[in-house]
Short mmCIF file of N, CA and C in Angstrom, two decimals:
data_model
loop_
_atom_site.label_atom_id
_atom_site.label_comp_id
_atom_site.label_asym_id
_atom_site.label_seq_id
_atom_site.Cartn_x
_atom_site.Cartn_y
_atom_site.Cartn_z
N UNK A 1 34.21 -50.50 -0.28
CA UNK A 1 34.87 -50.08 0.95
C UNK A 1 34.41 -51.37 1.42
N UNK A 2 32.69 -51.23 1.27
CA UNK A 2 31.95 -52.30 1.76
C UNK A 2 31.60 -53.26 1.16
N UNK A 3 31.93 -53.04 -0.14
CA UNK A 3 31.14 -53.67 -1.25
C UNK A 3 30.99 -55.66 -1.13
N UNK A 4 31.17 -56.50 -1.87
CA UNK A 4 30.96 -57.38 -1.83
C UNK A 4 31.58 -58.14 -2.87
N UNK A 5 33.40 -58.48 -2.66
CA UNK A 5 33.74 -58.72 -3.99
C UNK A 5 33.92 -57.00 -4.63
N UNK A 6 33.79 -57.37 -6.71
CA UNK A 6 33.88 -56.78 -7.60
C UNK A 6 32.27 -55.82 -7.49
N UNK A 7 31.61 -56.33 -6.49
CA UNK A 7 30.10 -55.04 -6.61
C UNK A 7 29.44 -54.60 -5.84
N UNK A 8 28.60 -53.79 -5.93
CA UNK A 8 28.50 -53.20 -4.52
C UNK A 8 26.75 -54.43 -3.85
N UNK A 9 26.62 -53.83 -2.88
CA UNK A 9 25.42 -55.21 -2.32
C UNK A 9 24.55 -54.88 -3.00
N UNK A 10 23.31 -55.79 -3.02
CA UNK A 10 21.81 -55.24 -2.64
C UNK A 10 21.25 -53.80 -2.09
N UNK A 11 21.74 -54.03 -0.26
CA UNK A 11 21.49 -52.93 0.29
C UNK A 11 22.36 -51.37 -0.38
N UNK A 12 23.00 -51.21 -1.34
CA UNK A 12 24.18 -50.48 -1.82
C UNK A 12 23.13 -49.74 -3.15
N UNK A 13 22.63 -51.03 -3.09
CA UNK A 13 22.01 -50.34 -5.11
C UNK A 13 20.06 -49.66 -5.02
N UNK A 14 19.80 -50.20 -3.23
CA UNK A 14 18.61 -49.85 -2.83
C UNK A 14 18.84 -48.06 -2.54
N UNK A 15 19.55 -48.25 -1.58
CA UNK A 15 19.76 -46.96 -0.22
C UNK A 15 20.57 -45.98 -2.48
N UNK A 16 21.18 -46.07 -2.98
CA UNK A 16 21.40 -45.76 -4.50
C UNK A 16 19.68 -44.63 -5.15
N UNK A 17 19.20 -46.06 -5.30
CA UNK A 17 17.70 -46.08 -5.82
C UNK A 17 16.58 -44.95 -5.22
N UNK A 18 16.80 -44.82 -3.88
CA UNK A 18 15.63 -44.14 -3.05
C UNK A 18 16.69 -42.77 -2.85
N UNK A 19 17.50 -42.66 -2.64
CA UNK A 19 18.18 -41.58 -2.99
C UNK A 19 18.34 -40.95 -3.76
N UNK A 20 18.47 -41.75 -4.92
CA UNK A 20 17.77 -40.83 -6.63
C UNK A 20 16.50 -40.34 -6.67
N UNK A 21 15.50 -40.82 -6.16
CA UNK A 21 14.22 -40.74 -6.36
C UNK A 21 13.76 -39.28 -5.49
N UNK A 22 14.73 -39.40 -4.21
CA UNK A 22 14.47 -38.09 -3.27
C UNK A 22 15.05 -37.43 -3.21
N UNK A 23 16.11 -37.10 -4.30
CA UNK A 23 16.61 -36.03 -5.37
C UNK A 23 16.21 -35.47 -5.79
N UNK A 24 15.28 -36.24 -7.16
CA UNK A 24 14.58 -35.88 -8.02
C UNK A 24 13.25 -35.29 -7.90
N UNK A 25 13.02 -35.93 -6.49
CA UNK A 25 11.73 -35.49 -5.73
C UNK A 25 11.51 -33.84 -6.10
N UNK A 26 13.02 -33.64 -4.44
CA UNK A 26 12.85 -32.62 -3.92
C UNK A 26 13.46 -31.91 -4.98
N UNK A 27 14.14 -31.74 -6.56
CA UNK A 27 14.23 -30.72 -7.26
C UNK A 27 12.41 -30.01 -7.91
N UNK A 28 12.15 -31.71 -8.73
CA UNK A 28 10.76 -31.27 -9.28
C UNK A 28 10.20 -30.31 -8.51
N UNK A 29 9.74 -30.71 -7.26
CA UNK A 29 8.91 -29.66 -6.13
C UNK A 29 9.70 -28.03 -5.69
N UNK A 30 11.23 -28.06 -6.01
CA UNK A 30 11.30 -26.71 -5.49
C UNK A 30 11.12 -25.86 -7.12
N UNK A 31 11.83 -26.67 -7.96
CA UNK A 31 10.89 -25.73 -9.75
C UNK A 31 9.56 -25.59 -9.80
N UNK A 32 8.49 -26.43 -9.21
CA UNK A 32 7.06 -26.11 -9.01
C UNK A 32 6.63 -25.16 -7.96
N UNK A 33 7.27 -25.37 -6.55
CA UNK A 33 6.61 -24.24 -5.67
C UNK A 33 7.79 -22.82 -6.74
N UNK A 34 8.98 -22.07 -7.13
CA UNK A 34 9.16 -21.16 -7.68
C UNK A 34 8.16 -20.90 -8.67
N UNK A 35 7.99 -22.02 -9.84
CA UNK A 35 7.09 -21.56 -10.86
C UNK A 35 5.56 -21.17 -9.99
N UNK A 36 5.22 -21.60 -9.28
CA UNK A 36 3.59 -21.11 -8.70
C UNK A 36 4.66 -19.83 -7.95
N UNK A 37 5.47 -19.98 -7.04
CA UNK A 37 5.59 -18.46 -6.54
C UNK A 37 5.24 -16.96 -7.43
N UNK A 38 6.73 -17.36 -8.88
CA UNK A 38 6.46 -16.51 -9.98
C UNK A 38 5.57 -16.35 -10.52
N UNK A 39 4.72 -17.15 -10.62
CA UNK A 39 3.05 -16.87 -11.37
C UNK A 39 1.83 -16.67 -10.62
N UNK A 40 2.21 -16.82 -9.02
CA UNK A 40 0.94 -16.07 -8.29
C UNK A 40 -0.27 -17.54 -8.10
N UNK A 41 0.55 -18.93 -8.52
CA UNK A 41 -0.52 -19.93 -8.18
C UNK A 41 -1.99 -20.26 -9.03
N UNK A 42 -1.85 -18.92 -9.80
CA UNK A 42 -3.49 -18.68 -10.90
C UNK A 42 -4.79 -18.15 -9.49
N UNK A 43 -4.38 -17.29 -8.83
CA UNK A 43 -5.51 -16.76 -7.85
C UNK A 43 -4.63 -15.26 -7.12
N UNK A 44 -5.63 -14.32 -7.24
CA UNK A 44 -5.45 -12.91 -7.08
C UNK A 44 -4.28 -13.07 -4.99
N UNK A 45 -3.50 -12.84 -4.87
CA UNK A 45 -3.29 -12.91 -3.67
C UNK A 45 -4.13 -11.40 -2.78
N UNK A 46 -4.70 -10.24 -3.45
CA UNK A 46 -5.21 -9.51 -2.92
C UNK A 46 -6.51 -9.93 -2.49
N UNK A 47 -7.43 -10.69 -3.47
CA UNK A 47 -8.74 -10.29 -3.50
C UNK A 47 -9.01 -11.68 -1.76
N UNK A 48 -10.28 -11.23 -1.83
CA UNK A 48 -11.66 -11.32 -0.03
C UNK A 48 -11.48 -12.90 0.01
N UNK A 49 -11.18 -13.60 0.36
CA UNK A 49 -12.50 -14.85 -0.28
C UNK A 49 -13.55 -14.84 -0.81
N UNK A 50 -14.14 -15.07 -1.39
CA UNK A 50 -16.06 -15.63 -1.23
C UNK A 50 -17.12 -15.13 0.18
N UNK A 51 -17.82 -14.45 0.63
CA UNK A 51 -18.14 -14.80 1.75
C UNK A 51 -19.51 -14.52 1.33
N UNK A 52 -20.27 -13.81 2.09
CA UNK A 52 -21.36 -13.43 2.70
C UNK A 52 -21.84 -12.07 2.24
N UNK A 53 -22.20 -11.38 1.92
CA UNK A 53 -22.46 -10.21 1.47
C UNK A 53 -22.40 -9.19 2.63
N UNK A 54 -22.35 -7.86 2.37
CA UNK A 54 -22.90 -6.55 3.57
C UNK A 54 -24.29 -6.65 3.15
N UNK A 55 -24.67 -5.80 4.48
CA UNK A 55 -26.21 -5.40 4.35
C UNK A 55 -26.19 -4.29 3.38
N UNK A 56 -25.00 -3.31 3.19
CA UNK A 56 -25.28 -2.25 2.25
C UNK A 56 -25.31 -2.92 1.01
N UNK A 57 -24.38 -4.45 0.42
CA UNK A 57 -24.08 -4.87 -1.33
C UNK A 57 -25.40 -5.33 -1.18
N UNK A 58 -26.81 -5.48 0.13
CA UNK A 58 -27.69 -6.47 -0.05
C UNK A 58 -28.89 -5.87 -1.20
N UNK A 59 -28.81 -4.55 0.56
CA UNK A 59 -30.05 -3.12 0.37
C UNK A 59 -29.36 -2.98 -1.53
N UNK A 60 -28.12 -2.37 -2.02
CA UNK A 60 -27.88 -2.65 -3.28
C UNK A 60 -28.40 -3.41 -4.35
N UNK A 61 -28.08 -4.79 -3.91
CA UNK A 61 -28.54 -5.23 -4.71
C UNK A 61 -30.07 -5.36 -4.91
N UNK A 62 -31.24 -4.63 -3.69
CA UNK A 62 -32.26 -5.04 -4.04
C UNK A 62 -32.92 -4.17 -4.61
N UNK A 63 -32.63 -2.72 -4.53
CA UNK A 63 -32.33 -1.15 -5.32
C UNK A 63 -32.02 -2.07 -6.93
N UNK A 64 -30.88 -2.52 -6.97
CA UNK A 64 -30.70 -2.51 -8.60
C UNK A 64 -31.90 -3.55 -9.38
N UNK A 65 -32.70 -4.51 -8.29
CA UNK A 65 -33.58 -5.73 -9.32
C UNK A 65 -34.92 -4.78 -9.60
N UNK A 66 -34.91 -3.23 -8.29
CA UNK A 66 -36.57 -2.85 -8.64
C UNK A 66 -37.45 -3.21 -7.67
N UNK A 67 -36.44 -4.37 -6.42
CA UNK A 67 -38.05 -4.25 -5.56
C UNK A 67 -37.94 -3.02 -4.19
N UNK A 68 -37.19 -2.16 -4.32
CA UNK A 68 -37.40 -1.16 -3.25
C UNK A 68 -36.94 -0.06 -4.31
N UNK A 69 -37.73 1.14 -4.12
CA UNK A 69 -37.83 2.37 -5.06
C UNK A 69 -36.64 3.44 -3.66
N UNK A 70 -35.97 4.04 -4.76
CA UNK A 70 -34.99 5.12 -3.84
C UNK A 70 -34.95 5.79 -3.01
N UNK A 71 -36.61 6.17 -2.82
CA UNK A 71 -36.56 6.76 -1.24
C UNK A 71 -36.26 5.69 -0.31
N UNK A 72 -36.33 4.84 -0.31
CA UNK A 72 -36.34 3.29 0.50
C UNK A 72 -35.09 3.22 0.69
N UNK A 73 -34.59 2.93 -0.30
CA UNK A 73 -32.97 2.61 -0.39
C UNK A 73 -32.54 3.85 0.27
N UNK A 74 -32.59 5.04 0.00
CA UNK A 74 -31.63 6.34 0.43
C UNK A 74 -32.13 6.18 2.22
N UNK A 75 -33.29 6.06 2.21
CA UNK A 75 -33.34 5.74 4.10
C UNK A 75 -32.89 4.70 4.38
N UNK A 76 -32.89 3.09 4.05
CA UNK A 76 -32.29 2.51 4.67
C UNK A 76 -30.97 2.58 4.34
N UNK A 77 -29.96 3.10 3.68
CA UNK A 77 -28.83 3.04 3.70
C UNK A 77 -28.58 4.36 4.93
N UNK A 78 -29.23 5.13 4.65
CA UNK A 78 -28.83 6.47 6.16
C UNK A 78 -28.83 5.57 7.54
N UNK A 79 -29.80 4.57 7.87
CA UNK A 79 -30.44 4.14 8.17
C UNK A 79 -28.86 2.73 8.78
N UNK A 80 -28.22 2.19 7.98
CA UNK A 80 -27.80 1.74 8.32
C UNK A 80 -26.19 2.26 8.22
N UNK A 81 -26.19 3.06 7.69
CA UNK A 81 -24.12 3.88 7.89
C UNK A 81 -24.35 4.42 9.52
N UNK A 82 -25.75 4.74 9.76
CA UNK A 82 -25.57 5.84 11.37
C UNK A 82 -26.02 5.06 12.51
N UNK A 83 -26.08 3.77 11.93
CA UNK A 83 -27.28 2.56 12.87
C UNK A 83 -28.06 2.60 13.55
N UNK A 84 -28.78 3.31 13.28
CA UNK A 84 -29.70 3.64 14.06
C UNK A 84 -31.03 2.44 13.75
#
């Protein structure tokens, strides 16, 4: 139709090559996204991102390391929970 003689022009070959790359890139991207969606992407979707520990976690850590005794732990935990 828009050929010169019995061959395709250079623009036709270029368009065909670019469209072939775009098609296979799209196919690979869709497959990759589908596999990642099914596999969870290697991350737990429900887990909260790691951040700063709460005050109760810091207190429990200090108690576990032996820096405070049980009486002080309970007293501070009570103060944290009541807001006093």
